[in-house]
mmCIF file of C-alpha atoms in Angstrom:
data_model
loop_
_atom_site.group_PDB
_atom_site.id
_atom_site.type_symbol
_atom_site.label_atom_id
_atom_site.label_comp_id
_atom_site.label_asym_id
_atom_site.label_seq_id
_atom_site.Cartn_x
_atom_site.Cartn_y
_atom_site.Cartn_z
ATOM 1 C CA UNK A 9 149.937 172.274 105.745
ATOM 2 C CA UNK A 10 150.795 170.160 102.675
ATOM 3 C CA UNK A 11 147.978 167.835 101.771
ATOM 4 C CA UNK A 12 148.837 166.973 97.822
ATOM 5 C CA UNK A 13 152.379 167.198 96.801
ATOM 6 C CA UNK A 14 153.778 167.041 92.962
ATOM 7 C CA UNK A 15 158.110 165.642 92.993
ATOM 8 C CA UNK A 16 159.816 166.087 89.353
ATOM 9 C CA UNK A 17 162.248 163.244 89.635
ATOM 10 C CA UNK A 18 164.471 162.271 86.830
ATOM 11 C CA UNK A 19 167.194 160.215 87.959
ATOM 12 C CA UNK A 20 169.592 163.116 88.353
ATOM 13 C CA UNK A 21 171.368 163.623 91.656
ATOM 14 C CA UNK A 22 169.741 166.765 91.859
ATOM 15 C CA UNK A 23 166.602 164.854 91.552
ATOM 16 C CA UNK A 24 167.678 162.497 94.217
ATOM 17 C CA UNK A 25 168.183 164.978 96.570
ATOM 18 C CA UNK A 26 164.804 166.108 96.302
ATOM 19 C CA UNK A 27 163.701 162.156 96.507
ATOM 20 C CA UNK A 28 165.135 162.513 100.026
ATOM 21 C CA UNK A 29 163.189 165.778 100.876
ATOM 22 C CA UNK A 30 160.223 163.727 100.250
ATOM 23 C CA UNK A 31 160.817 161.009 102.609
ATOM 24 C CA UNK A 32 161.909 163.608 105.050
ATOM 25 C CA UNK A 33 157.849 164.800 104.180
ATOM 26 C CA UNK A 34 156.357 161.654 104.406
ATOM 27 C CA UNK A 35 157.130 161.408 107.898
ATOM 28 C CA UNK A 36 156.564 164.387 108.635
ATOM 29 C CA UNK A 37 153.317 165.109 107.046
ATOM 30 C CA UNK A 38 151.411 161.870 107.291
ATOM 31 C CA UNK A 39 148.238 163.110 106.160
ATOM 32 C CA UNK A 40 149.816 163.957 102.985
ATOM 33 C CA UNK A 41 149.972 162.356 99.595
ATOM 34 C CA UNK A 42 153.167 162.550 97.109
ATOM 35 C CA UNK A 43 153.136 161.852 93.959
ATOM 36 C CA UNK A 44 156.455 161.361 91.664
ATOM 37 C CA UNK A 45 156.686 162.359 87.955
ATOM 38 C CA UNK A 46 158.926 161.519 85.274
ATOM 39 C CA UNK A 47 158.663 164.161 82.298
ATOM 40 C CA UNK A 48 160.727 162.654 79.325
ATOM 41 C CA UNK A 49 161.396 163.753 75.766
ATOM 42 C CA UNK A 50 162.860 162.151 73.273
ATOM 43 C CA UNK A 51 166.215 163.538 72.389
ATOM 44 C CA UNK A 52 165.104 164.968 68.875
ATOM 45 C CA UNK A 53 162.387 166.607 70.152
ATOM 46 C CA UNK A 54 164.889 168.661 72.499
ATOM 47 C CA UNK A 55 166.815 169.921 69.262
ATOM 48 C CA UNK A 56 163.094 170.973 68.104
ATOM 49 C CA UNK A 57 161.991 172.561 71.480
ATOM 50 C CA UNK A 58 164.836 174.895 71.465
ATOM 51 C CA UNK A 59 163.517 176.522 69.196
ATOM 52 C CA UNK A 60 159.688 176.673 69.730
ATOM 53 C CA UNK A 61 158.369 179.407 72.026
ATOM 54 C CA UNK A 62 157.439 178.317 75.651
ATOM 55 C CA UNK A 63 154.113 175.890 76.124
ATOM 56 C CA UNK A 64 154.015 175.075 72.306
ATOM 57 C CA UNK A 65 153.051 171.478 72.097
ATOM 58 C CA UNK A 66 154.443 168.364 70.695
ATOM 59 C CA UNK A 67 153.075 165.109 68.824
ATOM 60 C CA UNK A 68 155.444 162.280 69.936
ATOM 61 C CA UNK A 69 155.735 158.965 68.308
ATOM 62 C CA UNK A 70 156.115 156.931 71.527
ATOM 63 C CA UNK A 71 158.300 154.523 69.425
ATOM 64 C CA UNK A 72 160.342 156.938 67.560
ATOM 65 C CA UNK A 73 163.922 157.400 69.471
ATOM 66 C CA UNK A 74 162.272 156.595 72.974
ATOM 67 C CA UNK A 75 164.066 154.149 74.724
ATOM 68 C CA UNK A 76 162.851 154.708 78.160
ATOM 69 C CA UNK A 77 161.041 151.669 79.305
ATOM 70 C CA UNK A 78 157.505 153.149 80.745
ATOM 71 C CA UNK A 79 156.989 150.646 83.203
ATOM 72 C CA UNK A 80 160.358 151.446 85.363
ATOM 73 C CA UNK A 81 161.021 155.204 85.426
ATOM 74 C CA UNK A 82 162.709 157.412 88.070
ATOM 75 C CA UNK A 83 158.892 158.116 89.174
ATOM 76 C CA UNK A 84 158.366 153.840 89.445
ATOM 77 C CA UNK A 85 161.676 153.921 91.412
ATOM 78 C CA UNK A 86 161.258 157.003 93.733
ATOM 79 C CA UNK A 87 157.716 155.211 94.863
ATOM 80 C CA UNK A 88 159.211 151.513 95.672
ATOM 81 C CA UNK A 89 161.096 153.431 98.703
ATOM 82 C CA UNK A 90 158.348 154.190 100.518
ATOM 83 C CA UNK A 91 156.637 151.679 103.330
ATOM 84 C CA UNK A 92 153.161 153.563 102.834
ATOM 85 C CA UNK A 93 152.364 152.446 99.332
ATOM 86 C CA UNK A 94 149.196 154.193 99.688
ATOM 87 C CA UNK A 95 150.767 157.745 99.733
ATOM 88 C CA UNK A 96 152.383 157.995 97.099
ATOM 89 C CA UNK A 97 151.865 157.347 93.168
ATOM 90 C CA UNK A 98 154.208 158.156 89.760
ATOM 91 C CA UNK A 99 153.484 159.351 86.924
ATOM 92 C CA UNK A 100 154.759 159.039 83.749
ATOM 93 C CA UNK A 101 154.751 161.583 80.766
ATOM 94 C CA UNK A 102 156.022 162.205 77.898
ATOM 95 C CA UNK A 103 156.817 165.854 76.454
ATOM 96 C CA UNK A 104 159.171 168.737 77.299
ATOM 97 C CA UNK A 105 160.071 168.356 80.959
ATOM 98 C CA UNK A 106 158.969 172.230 82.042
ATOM 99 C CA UNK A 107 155.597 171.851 79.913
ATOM 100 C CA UNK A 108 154.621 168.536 80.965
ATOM 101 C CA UNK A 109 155.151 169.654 85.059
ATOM 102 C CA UNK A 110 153.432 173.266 84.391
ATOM 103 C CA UNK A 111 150.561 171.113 82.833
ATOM 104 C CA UNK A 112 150.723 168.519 85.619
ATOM 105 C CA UNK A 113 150.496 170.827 88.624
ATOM 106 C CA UNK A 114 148.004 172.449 87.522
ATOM 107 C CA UNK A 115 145.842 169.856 86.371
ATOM 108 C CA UNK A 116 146.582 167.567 89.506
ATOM 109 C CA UNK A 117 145.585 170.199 91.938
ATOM 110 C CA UNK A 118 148.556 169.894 93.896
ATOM 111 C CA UNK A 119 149.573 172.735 96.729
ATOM 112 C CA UNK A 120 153.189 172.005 96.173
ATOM 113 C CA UNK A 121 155.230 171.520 93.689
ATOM 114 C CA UNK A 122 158.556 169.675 94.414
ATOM 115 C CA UNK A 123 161.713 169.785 92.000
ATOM 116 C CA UNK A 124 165.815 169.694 91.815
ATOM 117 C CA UNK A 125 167.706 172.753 90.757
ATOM 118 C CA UNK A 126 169.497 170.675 88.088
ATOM 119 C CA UNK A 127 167.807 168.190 85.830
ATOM 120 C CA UNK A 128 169.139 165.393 83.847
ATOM 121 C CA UNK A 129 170.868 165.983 80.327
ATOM 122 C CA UNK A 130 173.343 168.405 79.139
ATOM 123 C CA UNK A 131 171.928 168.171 76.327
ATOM 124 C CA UNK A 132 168.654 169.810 77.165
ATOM 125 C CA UNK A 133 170.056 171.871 79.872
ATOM 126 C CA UNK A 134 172.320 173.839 76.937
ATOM 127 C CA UNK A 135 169.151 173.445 74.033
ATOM 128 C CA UNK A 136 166.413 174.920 76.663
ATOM 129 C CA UNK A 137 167.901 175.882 79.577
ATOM 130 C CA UNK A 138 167.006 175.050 83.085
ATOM 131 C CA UNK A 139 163.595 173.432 83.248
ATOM 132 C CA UNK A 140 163.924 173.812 87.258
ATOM 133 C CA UNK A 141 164.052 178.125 86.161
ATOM 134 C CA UNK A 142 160.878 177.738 83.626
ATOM 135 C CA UNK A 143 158.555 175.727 86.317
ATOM 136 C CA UNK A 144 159.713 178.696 88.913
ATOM 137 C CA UNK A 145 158.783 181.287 86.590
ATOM 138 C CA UNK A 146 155.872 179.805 85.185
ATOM 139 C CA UNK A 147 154.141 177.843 87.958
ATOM 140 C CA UNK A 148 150.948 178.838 89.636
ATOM 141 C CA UNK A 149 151.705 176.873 92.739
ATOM 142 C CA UNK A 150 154.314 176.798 95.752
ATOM 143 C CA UNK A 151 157.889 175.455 94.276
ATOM 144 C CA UNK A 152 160.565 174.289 96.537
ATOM 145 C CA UNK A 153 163.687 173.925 94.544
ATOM 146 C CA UNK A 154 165.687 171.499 96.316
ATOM 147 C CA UNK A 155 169.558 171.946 96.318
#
């Protein structure tokens, strides 16, 4: 089945909920490895992505309006709730959210790709739209959406 899954956490509930599906998986598939990722963009960068076309890429200052601490992430959390450390792993990224998990899964060579229906931010939900609905669209991999 599932050997090498990708989970887009954020800290949402929506991201929680596919957090659980994962530990539902872990036991389930036991010969398979999950690794969490944290996409996050600065909030100016949002305002900017809204209006650049889809995979155009940014140049982040990773001091400049970032105030998420790298070391504990939704990706660091989501990991620290599983007994078999050595199936899991986070990642951490910075970038738009769709772009950066596109990029990811592809690079990763995952066979599933793992994600909420709704993300974190309003903000960036209004500006860009769903980034659950762009990784559908534009991923080259299985997606479960998980409601």
């Amino acid at each position: 089945m599932y050997k090498n899954i990708l989970v887009a956490v954020d800290g949402s509930k929506a991201s929680d909920k596919a957090l659980q599906w994962a530990k539902e998986m872990h036991d389930a598939l036991p010969e398979a490895k999950i690794t969490f990722l944290y996409a996050h963009q600065p909030l100016a960068a949002s305002v900017v992505a809204a209006y650049a076309p889809v995979g155009y890429q940014f140049d982040y200052d990773l001091n400049a309006g970032d105030s998420a601490n790298p070391e504990i992430t939704p990706a660091t959390r989501a990991v620290e709730q599983f007994p078999h450390q050595e199936r899991v792993a986070h990642l951490t990224k910075l970038g738009v959210p769709s772009d950066v998990i596109l990029k990811e899964a592809e690079a990763g060579g995952y066979d599933l790709l793992v994600l909420g229906a709704e993300g974190h931010g309003v903000v960036e939900s209004v500006l860009l739209g769903s980034v659950s609905a762009k990784v559908l669209h534009y991923a080259k991999l299985p997606v479960l959406i998980v409601r």
